[in-house]
Coordinates of C-alpha atoms and ligand atoms in Angstrom, one line a residue:
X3 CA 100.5 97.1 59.5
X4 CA 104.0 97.7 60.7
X5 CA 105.2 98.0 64.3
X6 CA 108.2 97.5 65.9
X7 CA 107.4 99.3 69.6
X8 CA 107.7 96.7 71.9
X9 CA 110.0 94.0 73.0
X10 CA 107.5 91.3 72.1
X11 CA 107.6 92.6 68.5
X12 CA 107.4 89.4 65.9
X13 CA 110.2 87.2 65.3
X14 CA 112.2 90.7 66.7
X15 CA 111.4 92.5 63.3
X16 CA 108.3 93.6 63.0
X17 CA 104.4 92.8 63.6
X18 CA 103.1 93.0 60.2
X19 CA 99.5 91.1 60.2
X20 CA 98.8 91.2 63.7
X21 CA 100.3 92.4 66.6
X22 CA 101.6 89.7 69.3
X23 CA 99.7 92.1 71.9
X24 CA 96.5 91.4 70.0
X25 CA 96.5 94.4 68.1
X26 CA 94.8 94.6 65.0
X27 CA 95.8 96.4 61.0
X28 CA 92.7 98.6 61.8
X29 CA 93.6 100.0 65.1
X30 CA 97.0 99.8 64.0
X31 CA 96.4 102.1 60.7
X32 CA 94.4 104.7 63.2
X33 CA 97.2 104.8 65.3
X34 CA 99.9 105.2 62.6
X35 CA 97.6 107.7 61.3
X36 CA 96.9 109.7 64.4
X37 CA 100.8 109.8 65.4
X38 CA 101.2 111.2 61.9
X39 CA 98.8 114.0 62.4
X40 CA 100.0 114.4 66.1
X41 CA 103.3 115.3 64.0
X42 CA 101.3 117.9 61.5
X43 CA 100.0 119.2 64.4
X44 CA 103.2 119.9 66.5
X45 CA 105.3 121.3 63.4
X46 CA 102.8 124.3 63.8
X47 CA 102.0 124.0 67.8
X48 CA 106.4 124.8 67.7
X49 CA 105.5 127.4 65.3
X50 CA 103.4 128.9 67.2
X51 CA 105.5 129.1 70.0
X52 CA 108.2 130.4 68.3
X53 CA 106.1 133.5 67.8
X54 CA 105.8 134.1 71.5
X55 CA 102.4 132.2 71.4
X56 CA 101.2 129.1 72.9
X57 CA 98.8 126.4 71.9
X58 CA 95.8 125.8 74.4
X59 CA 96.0 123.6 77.5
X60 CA 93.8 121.5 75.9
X61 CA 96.0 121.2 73.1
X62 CA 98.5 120.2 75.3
X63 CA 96.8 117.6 77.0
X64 CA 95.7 116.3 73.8
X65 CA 99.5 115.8 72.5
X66 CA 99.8 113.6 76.0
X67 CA 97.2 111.6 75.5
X68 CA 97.0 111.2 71.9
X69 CA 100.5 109.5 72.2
X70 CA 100.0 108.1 75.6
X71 CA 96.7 106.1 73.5
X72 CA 99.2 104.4 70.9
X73 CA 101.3 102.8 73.5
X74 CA 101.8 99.5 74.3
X75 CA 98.5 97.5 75.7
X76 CA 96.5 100.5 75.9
X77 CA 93.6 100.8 73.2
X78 CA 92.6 98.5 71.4
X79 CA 89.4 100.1 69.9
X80 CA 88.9 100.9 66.7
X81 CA 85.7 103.0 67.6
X82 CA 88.2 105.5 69.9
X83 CA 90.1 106.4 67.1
X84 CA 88.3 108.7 65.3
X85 CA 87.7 111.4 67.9
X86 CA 91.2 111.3 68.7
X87 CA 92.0 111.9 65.0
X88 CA 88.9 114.6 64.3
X89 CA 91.0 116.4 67.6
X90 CA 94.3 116.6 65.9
X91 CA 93.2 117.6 62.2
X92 CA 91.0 120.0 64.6
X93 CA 93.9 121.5 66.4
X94 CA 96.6 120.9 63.5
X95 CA 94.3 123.7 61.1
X96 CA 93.6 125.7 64.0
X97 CA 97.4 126.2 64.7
X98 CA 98.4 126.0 60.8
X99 CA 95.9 129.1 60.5
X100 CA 97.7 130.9 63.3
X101 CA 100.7 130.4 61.5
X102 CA 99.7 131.8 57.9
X103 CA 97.6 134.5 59.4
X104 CA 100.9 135.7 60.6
X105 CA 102.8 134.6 57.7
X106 CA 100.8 135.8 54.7
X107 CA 102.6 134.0 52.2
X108 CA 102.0 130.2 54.2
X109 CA 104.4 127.9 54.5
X110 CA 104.5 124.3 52.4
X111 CA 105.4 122.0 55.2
X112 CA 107.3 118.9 53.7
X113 CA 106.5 115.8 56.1
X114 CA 108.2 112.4 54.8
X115 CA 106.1 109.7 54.6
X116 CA 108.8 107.3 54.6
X117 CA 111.0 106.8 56.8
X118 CA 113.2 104.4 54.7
X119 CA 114.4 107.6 53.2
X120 CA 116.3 107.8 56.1
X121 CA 118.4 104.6 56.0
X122 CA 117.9 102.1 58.4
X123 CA 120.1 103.4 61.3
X124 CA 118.6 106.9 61.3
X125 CA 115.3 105.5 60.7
X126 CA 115.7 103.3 63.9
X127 CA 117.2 106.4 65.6
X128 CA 114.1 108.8 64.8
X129 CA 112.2 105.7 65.9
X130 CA 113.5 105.8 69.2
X131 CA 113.2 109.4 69.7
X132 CA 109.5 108.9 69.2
X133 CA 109.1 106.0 71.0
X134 CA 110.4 108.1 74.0
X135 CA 108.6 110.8 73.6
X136 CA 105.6 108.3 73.5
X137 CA 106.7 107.0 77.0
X138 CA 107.3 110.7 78.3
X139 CA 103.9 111.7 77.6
X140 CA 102.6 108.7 79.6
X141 CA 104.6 110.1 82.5
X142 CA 102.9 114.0 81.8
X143 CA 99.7 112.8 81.3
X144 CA 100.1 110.9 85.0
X145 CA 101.8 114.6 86.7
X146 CA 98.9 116.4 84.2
X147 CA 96.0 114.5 86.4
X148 CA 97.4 115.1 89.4
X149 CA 97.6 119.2 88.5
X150 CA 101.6 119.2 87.8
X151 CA 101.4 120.8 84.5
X152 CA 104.6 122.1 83.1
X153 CA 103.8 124.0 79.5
X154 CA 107.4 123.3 78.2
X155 CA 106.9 119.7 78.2
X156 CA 104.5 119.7 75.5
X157 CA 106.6 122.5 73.9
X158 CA 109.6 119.7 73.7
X159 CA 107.0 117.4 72.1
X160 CA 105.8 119.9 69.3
X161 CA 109.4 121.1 68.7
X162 CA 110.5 117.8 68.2
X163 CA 108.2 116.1 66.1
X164 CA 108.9 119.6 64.3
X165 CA 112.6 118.8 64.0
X166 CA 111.7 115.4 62.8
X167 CA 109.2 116.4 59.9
X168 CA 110.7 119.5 58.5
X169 CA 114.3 120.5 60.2
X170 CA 117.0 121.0 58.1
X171 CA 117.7 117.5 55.9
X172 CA 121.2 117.1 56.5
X173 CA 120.8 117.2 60.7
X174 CA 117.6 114.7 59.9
X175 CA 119.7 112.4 58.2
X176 CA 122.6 112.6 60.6
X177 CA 123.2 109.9 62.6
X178 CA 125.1 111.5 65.5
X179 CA 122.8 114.2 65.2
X180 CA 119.4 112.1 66.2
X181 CA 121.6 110.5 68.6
X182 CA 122.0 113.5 70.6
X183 CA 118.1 114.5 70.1
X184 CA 117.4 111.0 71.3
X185 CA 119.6 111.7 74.6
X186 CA 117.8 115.3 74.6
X187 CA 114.4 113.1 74.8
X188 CA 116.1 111.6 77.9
X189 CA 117.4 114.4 79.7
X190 CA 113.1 115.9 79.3
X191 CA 112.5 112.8 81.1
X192 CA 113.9 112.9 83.5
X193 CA 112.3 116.5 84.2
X194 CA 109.2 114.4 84.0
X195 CA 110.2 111.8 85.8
X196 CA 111.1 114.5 89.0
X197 CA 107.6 116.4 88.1
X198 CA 105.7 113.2 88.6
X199 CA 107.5 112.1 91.5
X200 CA 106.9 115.5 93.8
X201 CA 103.3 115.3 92.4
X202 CA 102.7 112.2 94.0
X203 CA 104.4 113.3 96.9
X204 CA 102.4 116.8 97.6
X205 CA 99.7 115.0 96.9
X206 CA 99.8 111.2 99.2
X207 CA 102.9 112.1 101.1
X208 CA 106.2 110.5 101.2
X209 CA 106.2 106.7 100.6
X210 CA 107.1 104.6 103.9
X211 CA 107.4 101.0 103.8
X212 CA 104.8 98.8 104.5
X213 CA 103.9 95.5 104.5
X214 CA 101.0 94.7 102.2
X215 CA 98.7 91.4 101.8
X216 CA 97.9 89.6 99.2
X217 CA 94.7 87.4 101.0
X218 CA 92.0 88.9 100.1
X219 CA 89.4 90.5 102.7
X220 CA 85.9 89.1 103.2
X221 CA 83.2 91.2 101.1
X222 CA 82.4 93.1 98.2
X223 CA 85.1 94.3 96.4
X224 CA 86.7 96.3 93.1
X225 CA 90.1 95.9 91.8
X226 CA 92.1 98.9 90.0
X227 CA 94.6 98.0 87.6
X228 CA 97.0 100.4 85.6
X229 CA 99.8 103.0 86.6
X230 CA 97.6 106.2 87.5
X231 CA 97.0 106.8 91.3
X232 CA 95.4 110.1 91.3
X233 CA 92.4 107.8 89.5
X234 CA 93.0 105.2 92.0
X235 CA 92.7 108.1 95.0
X236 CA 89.9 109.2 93.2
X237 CA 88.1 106.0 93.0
X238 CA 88.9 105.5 96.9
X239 CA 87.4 108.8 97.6
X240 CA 84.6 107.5 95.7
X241 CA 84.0 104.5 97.0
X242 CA 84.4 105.4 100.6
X243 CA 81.5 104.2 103.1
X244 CA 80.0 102.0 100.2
X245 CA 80.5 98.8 101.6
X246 CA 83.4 97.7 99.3
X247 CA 87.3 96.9 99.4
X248 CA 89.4 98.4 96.9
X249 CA 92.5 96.4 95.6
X250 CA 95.4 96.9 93.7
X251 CA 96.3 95.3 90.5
X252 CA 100.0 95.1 88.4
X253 CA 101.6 98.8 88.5
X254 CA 99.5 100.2 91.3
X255 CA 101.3 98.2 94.3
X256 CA 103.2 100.7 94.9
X257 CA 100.2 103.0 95.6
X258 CA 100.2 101.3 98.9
X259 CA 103.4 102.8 100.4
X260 CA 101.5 106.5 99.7
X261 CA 100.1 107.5 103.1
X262 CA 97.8 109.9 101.9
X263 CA 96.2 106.0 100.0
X264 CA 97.0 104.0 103.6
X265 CA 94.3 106.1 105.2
X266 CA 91.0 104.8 103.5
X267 CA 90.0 102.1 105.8
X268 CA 88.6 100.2 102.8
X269 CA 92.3 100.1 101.0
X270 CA 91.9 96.2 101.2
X271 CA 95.5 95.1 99.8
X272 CA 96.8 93.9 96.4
X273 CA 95.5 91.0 94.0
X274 CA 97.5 89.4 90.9
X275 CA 100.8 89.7 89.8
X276 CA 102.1 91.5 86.4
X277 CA 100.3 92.9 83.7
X278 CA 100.2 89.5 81.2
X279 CA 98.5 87.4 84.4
X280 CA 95.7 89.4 84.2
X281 CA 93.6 87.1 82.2
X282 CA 93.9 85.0 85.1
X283 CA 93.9 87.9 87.7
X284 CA 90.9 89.2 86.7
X285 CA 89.1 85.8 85.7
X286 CA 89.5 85.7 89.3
X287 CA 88.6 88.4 90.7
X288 CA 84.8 88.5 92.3
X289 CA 84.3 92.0 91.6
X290 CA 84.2 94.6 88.7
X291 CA 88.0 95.5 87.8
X292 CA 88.7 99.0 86.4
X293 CA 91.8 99.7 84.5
X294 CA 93.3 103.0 84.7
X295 CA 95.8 103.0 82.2
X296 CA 97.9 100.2 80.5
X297 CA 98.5 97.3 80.6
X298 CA 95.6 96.5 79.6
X299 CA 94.7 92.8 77.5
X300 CA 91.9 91.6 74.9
X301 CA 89.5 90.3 78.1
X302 CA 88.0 86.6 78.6
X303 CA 84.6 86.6 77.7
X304 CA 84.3 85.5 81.5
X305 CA 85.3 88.7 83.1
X306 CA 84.7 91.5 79.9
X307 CA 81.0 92.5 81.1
X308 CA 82.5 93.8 84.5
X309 CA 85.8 95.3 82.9
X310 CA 85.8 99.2 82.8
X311 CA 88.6 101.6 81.4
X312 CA 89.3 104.9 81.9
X313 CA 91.6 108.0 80.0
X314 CA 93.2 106.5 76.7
X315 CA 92.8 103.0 77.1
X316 CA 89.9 101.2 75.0
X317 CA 88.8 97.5 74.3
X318 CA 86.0 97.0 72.1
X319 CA 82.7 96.3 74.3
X320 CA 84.2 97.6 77.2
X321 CA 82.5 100.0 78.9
X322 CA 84.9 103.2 79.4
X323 CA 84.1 105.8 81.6
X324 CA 85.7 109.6 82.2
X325 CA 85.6 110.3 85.9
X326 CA 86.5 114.4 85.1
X327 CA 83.0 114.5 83.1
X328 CA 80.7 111.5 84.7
X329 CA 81.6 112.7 87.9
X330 CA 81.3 108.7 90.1
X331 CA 81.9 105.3 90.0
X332 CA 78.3 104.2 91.2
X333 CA 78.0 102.1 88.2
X334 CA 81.0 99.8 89.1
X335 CA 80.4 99.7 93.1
X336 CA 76.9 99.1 91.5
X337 CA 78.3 95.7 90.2
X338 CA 80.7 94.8 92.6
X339 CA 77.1 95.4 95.1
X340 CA 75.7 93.0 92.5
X341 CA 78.6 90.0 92.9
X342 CA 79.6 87.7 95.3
X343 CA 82.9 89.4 96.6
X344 CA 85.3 87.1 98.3
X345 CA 83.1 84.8 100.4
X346 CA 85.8 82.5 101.8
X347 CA 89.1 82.2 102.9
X348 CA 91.9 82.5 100.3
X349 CA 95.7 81.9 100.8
X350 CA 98.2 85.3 100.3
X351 CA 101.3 86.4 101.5
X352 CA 103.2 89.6 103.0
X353 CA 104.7 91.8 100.5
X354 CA 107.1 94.8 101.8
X355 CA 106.7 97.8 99.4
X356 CA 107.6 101.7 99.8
X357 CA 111.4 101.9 100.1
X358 CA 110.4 105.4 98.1
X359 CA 114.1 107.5 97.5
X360 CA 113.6 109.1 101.0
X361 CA 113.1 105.7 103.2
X362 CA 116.8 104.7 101.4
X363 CA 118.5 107.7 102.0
X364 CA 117.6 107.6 105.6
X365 CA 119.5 104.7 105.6
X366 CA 122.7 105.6 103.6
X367 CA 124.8 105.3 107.0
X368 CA 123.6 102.1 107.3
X369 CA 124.2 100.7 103.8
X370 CA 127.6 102.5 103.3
X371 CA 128.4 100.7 106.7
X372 CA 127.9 98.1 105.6
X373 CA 129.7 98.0 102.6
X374 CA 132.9 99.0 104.7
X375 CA 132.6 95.9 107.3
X376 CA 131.7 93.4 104.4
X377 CA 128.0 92.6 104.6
X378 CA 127.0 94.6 101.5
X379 CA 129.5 93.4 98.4
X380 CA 127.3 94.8 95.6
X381 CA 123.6 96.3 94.8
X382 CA 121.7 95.5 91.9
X383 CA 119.2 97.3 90.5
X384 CA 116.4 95.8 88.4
X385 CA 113.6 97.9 87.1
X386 CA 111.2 97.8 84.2
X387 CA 108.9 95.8 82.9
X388 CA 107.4 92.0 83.6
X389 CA 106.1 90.4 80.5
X390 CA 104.9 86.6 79.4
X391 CA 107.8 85.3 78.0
X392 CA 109.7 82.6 79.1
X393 CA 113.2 84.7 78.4
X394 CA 112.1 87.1 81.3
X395 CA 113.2 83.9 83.8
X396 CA 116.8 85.4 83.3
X397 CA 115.4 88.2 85.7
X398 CA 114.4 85.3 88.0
X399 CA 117.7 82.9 88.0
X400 CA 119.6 86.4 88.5
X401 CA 117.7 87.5 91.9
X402 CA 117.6 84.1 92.8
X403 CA 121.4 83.2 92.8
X404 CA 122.3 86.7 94.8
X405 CA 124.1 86.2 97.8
X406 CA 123.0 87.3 101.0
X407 CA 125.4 90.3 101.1
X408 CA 123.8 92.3 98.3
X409 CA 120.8 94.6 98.3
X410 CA 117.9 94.2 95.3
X411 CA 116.4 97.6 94.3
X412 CA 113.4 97.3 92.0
X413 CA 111.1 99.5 90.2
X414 CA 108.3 98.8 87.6
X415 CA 106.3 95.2 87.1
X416 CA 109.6 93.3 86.3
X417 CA 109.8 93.1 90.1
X418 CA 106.5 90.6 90.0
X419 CA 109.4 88.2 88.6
X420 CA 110.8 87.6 92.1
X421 CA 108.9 90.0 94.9
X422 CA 107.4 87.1 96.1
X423 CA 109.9 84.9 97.1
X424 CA 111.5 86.4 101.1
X425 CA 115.0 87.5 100.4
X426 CA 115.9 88.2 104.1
X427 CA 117.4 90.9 106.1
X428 CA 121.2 92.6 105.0
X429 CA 123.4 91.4 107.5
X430 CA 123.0 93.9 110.9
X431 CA 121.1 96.5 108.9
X432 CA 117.8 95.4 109.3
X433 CA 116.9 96.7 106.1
X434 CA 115.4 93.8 103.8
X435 CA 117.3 93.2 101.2
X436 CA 114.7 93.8 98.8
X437 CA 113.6 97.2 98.6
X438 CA 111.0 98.3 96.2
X439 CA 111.1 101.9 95.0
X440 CA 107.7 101.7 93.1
X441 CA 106.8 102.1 89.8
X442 CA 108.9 102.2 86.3
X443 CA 108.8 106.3 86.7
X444 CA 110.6 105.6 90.2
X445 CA 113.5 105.2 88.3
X446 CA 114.1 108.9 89.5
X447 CA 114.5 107.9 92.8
X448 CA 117.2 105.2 92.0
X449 CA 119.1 107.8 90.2
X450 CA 118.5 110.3 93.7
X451 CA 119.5 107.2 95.7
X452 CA 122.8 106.2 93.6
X453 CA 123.8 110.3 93.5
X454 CA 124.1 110.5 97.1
X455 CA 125.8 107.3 97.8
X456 CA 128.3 108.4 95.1
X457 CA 128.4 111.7 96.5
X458 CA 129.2 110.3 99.9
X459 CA 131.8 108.1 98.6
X460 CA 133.6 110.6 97.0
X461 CA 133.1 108.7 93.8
X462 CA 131.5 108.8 90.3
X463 CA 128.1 107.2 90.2
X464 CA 129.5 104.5 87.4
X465 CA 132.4 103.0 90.4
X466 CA 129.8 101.8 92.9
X467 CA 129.3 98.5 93.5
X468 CA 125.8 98.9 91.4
X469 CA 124.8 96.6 88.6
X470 CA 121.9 98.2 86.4
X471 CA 119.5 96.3 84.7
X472 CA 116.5 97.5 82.3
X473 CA 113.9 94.8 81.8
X474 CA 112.4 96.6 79.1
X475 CA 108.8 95.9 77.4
X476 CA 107.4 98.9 76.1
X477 CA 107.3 102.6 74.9
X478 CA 108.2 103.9 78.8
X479 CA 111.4 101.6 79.1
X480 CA 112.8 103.1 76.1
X481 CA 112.0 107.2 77.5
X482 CA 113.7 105.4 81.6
X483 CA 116.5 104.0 79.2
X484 CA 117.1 107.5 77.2
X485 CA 116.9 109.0 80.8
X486 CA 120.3 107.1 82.2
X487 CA 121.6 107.6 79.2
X488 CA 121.4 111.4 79.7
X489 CA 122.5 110.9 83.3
X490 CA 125.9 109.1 82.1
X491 CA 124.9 106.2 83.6
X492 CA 127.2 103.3 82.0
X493 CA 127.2 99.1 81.8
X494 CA 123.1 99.2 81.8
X495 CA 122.6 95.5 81.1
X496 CA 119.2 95.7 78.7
X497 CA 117.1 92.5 77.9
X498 CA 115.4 90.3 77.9
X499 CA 116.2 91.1 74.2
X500 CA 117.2 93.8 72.8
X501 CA 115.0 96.9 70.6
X502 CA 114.2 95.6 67.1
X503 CA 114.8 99.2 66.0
X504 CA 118.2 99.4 67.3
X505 CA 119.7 98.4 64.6
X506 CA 123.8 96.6 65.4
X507 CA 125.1 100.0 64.0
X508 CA 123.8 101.9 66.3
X509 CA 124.0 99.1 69.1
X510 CA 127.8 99.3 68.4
X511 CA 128.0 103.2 68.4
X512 CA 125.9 102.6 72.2
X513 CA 127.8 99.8 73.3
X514 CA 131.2 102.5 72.7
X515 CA 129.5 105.5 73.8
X516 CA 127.3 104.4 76.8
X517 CA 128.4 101.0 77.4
X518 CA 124.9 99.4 77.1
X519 CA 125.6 95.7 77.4
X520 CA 122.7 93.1 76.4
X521 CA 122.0 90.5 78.9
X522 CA 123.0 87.1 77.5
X523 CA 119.5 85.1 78.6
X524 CA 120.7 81.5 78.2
X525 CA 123.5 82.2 80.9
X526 CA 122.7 84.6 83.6
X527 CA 125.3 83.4 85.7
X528 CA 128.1 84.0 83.4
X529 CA 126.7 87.9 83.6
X530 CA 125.9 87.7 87.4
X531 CA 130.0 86.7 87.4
X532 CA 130.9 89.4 85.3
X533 CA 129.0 91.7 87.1
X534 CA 130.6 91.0 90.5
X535 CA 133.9 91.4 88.8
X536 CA 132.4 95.6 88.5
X537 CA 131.2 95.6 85.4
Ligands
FSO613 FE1 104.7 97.4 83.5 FE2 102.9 97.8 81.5 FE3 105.4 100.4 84.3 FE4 105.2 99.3 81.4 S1 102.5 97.7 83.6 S2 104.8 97.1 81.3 S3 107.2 99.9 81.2 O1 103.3 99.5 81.1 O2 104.9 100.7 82.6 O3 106.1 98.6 84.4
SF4_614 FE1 103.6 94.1 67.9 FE2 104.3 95.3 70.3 FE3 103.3 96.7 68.2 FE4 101.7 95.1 69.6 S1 102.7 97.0 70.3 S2 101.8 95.3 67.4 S3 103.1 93.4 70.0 S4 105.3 95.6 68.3

């Protein structure tokens, strides 16, 4: 096995017997193999709509998932594999005899097998590209299930992969040229990125903030873990009137600032912190936990009898269920009915969460006075993901040594570094000085947010007073990171470390071109200084 995706990747090179997240060569040879067919597949789905044609919604749904299963922390079973496979060879024929119906004479499709051929600077390149279109997907598939369907996504996916597989050799071996495809991949996402975020909004309403508890409620409860609220509305639809809390886990906090989600009586509050304490979190937890979508861990033996997942994430022995074709969740409020629940008083504490785009805005006056009478020197933005190592404390010191005349906008688990912890009020404002925009996909909003505080400075959106910092983790980081890119956005600070496929020619040619600047982790005051200096 060879993979590179994630931040924790070994010794920064490469997992090549096992993966640090547990994965193993099978699953990892299934998943190579299935994102290889996934290309096959799209050099014909583009050909296809090149003719005018398009591939079936199911198709497209397909492409989302299939990708969205080979991400980071999301299936780890073997047995999943080969339906996902017997799909793409399925579709890949069925659009490949489309295409030489209509072209009698066929077509021999060269696909590369290696990607060394490419050198290891394009190679790392191409690998970004698809590592964004990987976390892209993700974001669809999310918009997809909550009926936001947009056909071209899919369409930028197939034609793509297409470009990648047979375009002409000399742009496929061009550096500047995968460059700007992998700022293409960006600028898609952020179309995404906007598609998910007025899904979630015709669908729950505008985010408002709230305060949220962490002490848990006395009874029977489930917890839902994962990034996909329209399963988490679904399963509190479900489990409405049957005697049991529902709590949030990791990435669906921010669920609670939705107040189409704040109306179920039984929407008991969050449990846990970030995705890698869920071994603990759920070892925990007196009730069945389902996980929606990643991040989802190898279980304890303790907990993996009452551990369900749903859509494309998998762990051997773990029951998964499909709540488009089963229909209900009986079976889990069935065991949480079954266990204790929480039978005594625990400790928690007060989170605030739904400073959604629109909560900030109405408070631009407030925060561009007070820049102008002194109480607001600098905001700094920290979004992505929380993981386990110890590196990801830079996150911590940083928050930790802000003064009290700067704001903290967060978005995605890294905020689990420091959410806890009560930051205060800015100056007269009122407004706390955290504010919590939601999950990694929110990023959108922090883009809407920065625009119109440019906008009403008169300035460009790379002079504010605005540090910008990616914690990144996995495959959905890289597709937020290809997003600013698109969006000009300059002096992103990335770390803990940085992408073992961005190799230090290409880091240079970004550090030049987008002034990407890698956080220095053993002295996160040095950069905090730097930082106030506007940079
Ligand atoms: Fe975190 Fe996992 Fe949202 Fe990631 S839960 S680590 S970037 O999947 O997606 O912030
Ligand atoms: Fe290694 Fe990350 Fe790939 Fe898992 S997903 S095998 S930890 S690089």
């Amino acid at each position: 096995m060879f993979c590179q995706q994630c931040e924790q990747t070994k010794f920064r090179k490469g997992c090549e017997t096992v993966g640090v997240c547990g994965k193993n060569p099978q699953v990892s040879a299934l998943q190579d193999l299935l994102r290889h067919l996934v290309k096959g597949m799209s050099v014909y789905a583009h050909r296809v709509t090149q003719k005018g044609m398009s591939p079936s919604i199911e198709m497209d749904d397909f492409v989302h998932s299939a990708l969205f299963s080979t991400l980071t922390n999301v299936n780890f079973d073997a047995s999943r594999f080969p339906s996902y496979i017997e799909r793409a060879v399925k579709y890949r024929d069925e659009l490949k005899a489309i295409v030489e119906e209509l072209e009698a004479e066929g077509r021999k499709v060269s696909i590369p097998v290696y990607e060394e051929e490419y050198g290891q600077d394009v190679a790392g390149v191409r690998q970004m590209i698809i590592l964004g279109l990987k976390g892209m997907c993700t974001y669809s598939r999310h918009a997809v299930r909550l009926g936001e369907r947009d056909p071209w996504i899919p369409r930028f996916v197939y034609q793509t992969f297409d470009f990648l597989e047979t375009g002409p050799e000399e742009l496929r071996k061009d550096l500047t040229h995968n460059l700007e495809l992998a700022i293409k991949v960006g600028e898609t996402n952020v179309r995404v990125m906007e598609i998910l975020d007025r899904a979630h909004r015709i669908k729950f309403g505008e985010p408002s903030p709230a305060t949220i508890s962490t002490k848990p409620k006395m009874g029977k409860s489930i917890l839902v873990s994962g990034h996909d609220i329209a399963d988490l509305a679904e399963i509190l639809e479900q489990t409405s009137g049957k005697d049991v809390n529902v709590y949030t886990h990791g990435e669906l906090m921010p669920a609670h600032g939705y107040p189409g989600l704040r109306q179920y009586k039984h929407f008991a509050g969050h449990f846990g912190g970030a995705w890698q304490l869920q071994k603990f979190d759920f070892a925990a937890f007196p009730g069945p936990i389902v996980v929606t979508t990643n991040c989802v861990l190898e279980p304890l033996r303790s907990y993996q009898g009452r551990l369900f997942t749903m859509n494309d994430c998998g762990i051997p022995g773990v029951e998964h269920f499909d709540l488009e074709t089963q229909g209900d969740i009986d079976k889990v409020v069935k065991v949480a009915h079954e266990m204790d629940g929480f039978t005594h008083e625990l400790s928690g504490r007060d989170v605030t969460i739904g400073f959604g785009r629109e909560a900030i805005l109405r408070n631009t006056d407030k925060v561009l006075d007070a820049m102008k009478n002194g109480q607001l020197s600098r905001i700094f933005v920290i979004g992505g993901c929380d993981g386990a190592e110890h590196k990801r404390n830079y996150f911590t010191a940083l928050a930790d040594s802000l003064p009290a005349d700067t704001l903290i906008m967060t978005m995605g688990c890294a905020k689990y570094r420091f959410n806890y912890k009560d930051f205060g009020s800015l100056g007269s404002t009122g407004l706390p000085r955290l504010l919590d925009l939601g999950q990694c996909n929110d990023t959108y909003g922090a883009v809407m947010v920065a625009k119109a505080l440019a906008s009403k400075l008169n300035k460009d959106i790379n002079s504010l007073p605005m540090s910008i910092m990616l914690s990144w983790f996995e495959q959905k980081s890289v597709a937020v990171l290809l997003s600013l890119l698109s969006l000009g956005v300059e002096n992103i600070r990335i770390g803990p470390v940085m992408p073992a496929f961005i190799t230090p020619t290409v880091q240079k040619i970004l550090e030049e071109k987008f002034k990407i600047i890698p956080v220095d982790i053993r002295h996160p005051m040095e950069d905090l200084k730097i930082m106030f200096q506007s940079k």
